[in-house]
Short mmCIF file of C-alpha atoms in Angstrom, two decimals:
data_model
loop_
_atom_site.label_atom_id
_atom_site.label_comp_id
_atom_site.label_asym_id
_atom_site.label_seq_id
_atom_site.Cartn_x
_atom_site.Cartn_y
_atom_site.Cartn_z
CA MET A 1 -68.16 -5.98 27.90
CA HIS A 2 -65.90 -8.46 30.66
CA GLN A 3 -65.35 -7.19 33.52
CA GLY A 4 -61.55 -8.36 34.08
CA TYR A 5 -60.86 -7.09 30.97
CA GLN A 6 -58.88 -3.79 31.00
CA ARG A 7 -57.67 -2.10 27.42
CA LYS A 8 -53.79 -1.53 27.48
CA ARG A 9 -52.77 1.71 26.46
CA ARG A 10 -49.64 1.22 23.95
CA ARG A 11 -46.75 4.20 24.54
CA PRO A 12 -44.58 5.57 21.44
CA VAL A 13 -41.40 4.21 21.70
CA ALA A 14 -38.65 6.39 22.15
CA GLU A 15 -35.81 4.36 20.74
CA ILE A 16 -33.39 5.43 17.68
CA ASN A 17 -33.02 2.59 14.97
CA VAL A 18 -29.64 2.44 14.21
CA VAL A 19 -29.20 -0.71 11.90
CA PRO A 20 -29.62 2.00 8.58
CA TYR A 21 -26.73 4.13 10.14
CA ILE A 22 -24.62 1.23 10.36
CA ASP A 23 -25.31 0.09 6.67
CA VAL A 24 -24.03 3.57 5.75
CA MET A 25 -20.89 3.75 8.04
CA LEU A 26 -20.25 -0.17 6.61
CA VAL A 27 -20.43 1.31 3.11
CA LEU A 28 -18.37 3.84 3.57
CA LEU A 29 -15.60 2.13 5.49
CA ILE A 30 -15.67 -0.36 2.11
CA ILE A 31 -15.12 2.88 -0.35
CA PHE A 32 -12.25 4.29 1.89
CA MET A 33 -10.90 1.11 2.11
CA VAL A 34 -10.89 0.42 -1.77
CA THR A 35 -9.79 4.32 -2.68
CA ALA A 36 -7.03 4.43 -0.12
CA PRO A 37 -4.35 2.45 -2.24
CA ILE A 38 -5.53 4.41 -5.21
CA VAL A 39 -4.99 8.05 -3.69
CA THR A 40 -1.55 7.11 -2.25
CA GLN A 41 -0.29 6.24 -5.75
CA GLY A 42 3.19 7.68 -6.77
CA VAL A 43 5.70 7.53 -9.52
CA LYS A 44 7.75 4.10 -8.29
CA VAL A 45 11.39 4.96 -7.57
CA ASP A 46 13.80 2.53 -6.17
CA LEU A 47 15.14 4.73 -3.17
CA PRO A 48 18.63 4.31 -2.06
CA GLN A 49 18.76 3.14 2.12
CA GLY A 50 19.58 5.00 4.52
CA ALA A 51 19.17 5.93 8.45
CA ALA A 52 18.14 9.78 8.58
CA GLU A 53 15.53 11.34 10.65
CA SER A 54 11.98 11.55 9.58
CA LEU A 55 10.01 15.20 8.94
CA PRO A 56 8.22 16.38 12.09
CA ALA A 57 4.39 14.67 11.83
CA ASP A 58 3.21 18.03 12.36
CA SER A 59 4.95 19.50 9.46
CA LYS A 60 3.12 20.13 6.53
CA PRO A 61 3.04 17.46 3.85
CA PRO A 62 6.08 17.88 1.85
CA VAL A 63 6.29 19.14 -2.04
CA VAL A 64 8.28 16.05 -3.42
CA ALA A 65 10.23 16.08 -6.81
CA SER A 66 10.73 12.73 -8.35
CA ILE A 67 13.64 11.50 -10.84
CA ASP A 68 12.46 8.07 -12.03
CA ALA A 69 14.94 5.23 -13.26
CA MET A 70 14.42 6.79 -16.80
CA GLY A 71 15.47 10.39 -15.65
CA GLU A 72 12.05 12.24 -16.08
CA TYR A 73 10.63 14.40 -13.44
CA TYR A 74 7.69 14.32 -12.05
CA LEU A 75 6.19 16.35 -9.04
CA ASP A 76 3.97 15.37 -6.00
CA VAL A 77 2.12 18.38 -4.13
CA GLY A 78 0.49 16.53 -1.36
CA SER A 79 -2.89 16.30 -2.06
CA SER A 80 -2.71 16.51 -6.14
CA SER A 81 -0.24 13.69 -7.38
CA THR A 82 0.41 14.03 -10.99
CA LYS A 83 1.68 11.02 -13.35
CA GLU A 84 2.93 13.36 -16.19
CA VAL A 85 6.20 13.85 -17.50
CA LEU A 86 7.81 17.53 -16.72
CA GLU A 87 10.61 19.26 -17.79
CA LEU A 88 12.96 20.84 -15.27
CA ASP A 89 11.99 24.39 -16.07
CA GLU A 90 8.56 23.21 -15.43
CA VAL A 91 9.40 21.82 -11.89
CA ALA A 92 10.59 24.75 -10.60
CA ILE A 93 8.15 27.01 -11.84
CA ARG A 94 5.35 24.97 -10.10
CA VAL A 95 7.55 24.77 -6.98
CA GLY A 96 8.23 28.37 -7.14
CA ALA A 97 4.73 29.05 -7.08
CA ILE A 98 4.26 26.92 -4.07
CA ILE A 99 6.76 28.46 -1.79
CA GLN A 100 5.43 31.47 -2.24
CA LEU A 101 2.51 30.74 -1.18
CA GLU A 102 3.47 28.36 1.82
CA PRO A 103 7.17 29.13 2.36
CA GLU A 104 7.41 27.31 5.54
CA ARG A 105 6.41 24.11 3.07
CA PRO A 106 9.18 21.23 2.75
CA VAL A 107 10.30 20.38 -0.64
CA VAL A 108 12.32 16.85 -0.68
CA VAL A 109 13.95 15.05 -3.84
CA LYS A 110 12.96 11.19 -4.32
CA ALA A 111 15.54 9.93 -6.98
CA ASP A 112 16.16 6.61 -7.70
CA ARG A 113 19.19 5.37 -7.03
CA SER A 114 20.23 4.19 -10.46
CA ILE A 115 19.98 7.96 -11.44
CA PRO A 116 23.30 9.86 -12.07
CA TYR A 117 24.57 12.02 -9.03
CA GLU A 118 24.33 14.55 -11.79
CA LYS A 119 20.74 14.92 -12.50
CA VAL A 120 20.20 14.98 -8.56
CA ILE A 121 22.28 18.12 -8.34
CA GLN A 122 20.80 19.46 -11.17
CA LEU A 123 17.80 19.18 -9.70
CA MET A 124 18.73 20.31 -6.43
CA VAL A 125 20.11 23.70 -8.01
CA THR A 126 17.42 24.42 -10.23
CA LEU A 127 14.83 24.17 -6.83
CA GLN A 128 17.01 26.46 -4.93
CA GLY A 129 16.74 28.65 -7.83
CA ALA A 130 13.31 28.59 -7.54
CA GLY A 131 13.08 29.91 -4.44
CA VAL A 132 13.22 26.73 -1.97
CA PRO A 133 15.33 27.75 1.09
CA SER A 134 16.44 24.13 1.83
CA VAL A 135 15.92 20.90 -0.34
CA GLY A 136 16.03 17.31 1.83
CA LEU A 137 16.77 13.78 0.31
CA MET A 138 14.20 11.03 0.67
CA THR A 139 15.89 7.70 1.77
CA ASP A 140 14.25 4.01 2.47
CA SER A 141 15.17 3.50 5.89
CA PRO A 142 17.36 0.23 6.01
CA GLU A 143 15.72 -3.21 6.70
CA ASP A 144 16.77 -4.89 9.60
CA LYS A 145 18.36 -8.12 9.27
#
């Protein structure tokens, strides 16, 4: 053997390889960016504008009873938004069941501006008959010009 030659010992590397984790996070980010607009879909309603106080940030997501421009009723219950057309009595039954389970949950009416006032009042009376203590009206905030 050579005298000046010493064998170097290789120590194990104790570092975590984070490249696969970054790849997974980027894929998850893309998936969430694509699915977010799909999840927030609702019934297209042209809301009247008005300056009003918004719901408190710490409140539960409201139950939204909607009336579109054709006068058809829809229900949006936070996580499960349905695109199915409901009859007025079906709306009352479903909202009544939700209010029995969660009495503090806010209920709002989202009606198209072209709907006659009578249809909105009819929905509000039906919701109060289903056990809703108070019904709010949803509006768009006025645009600053």
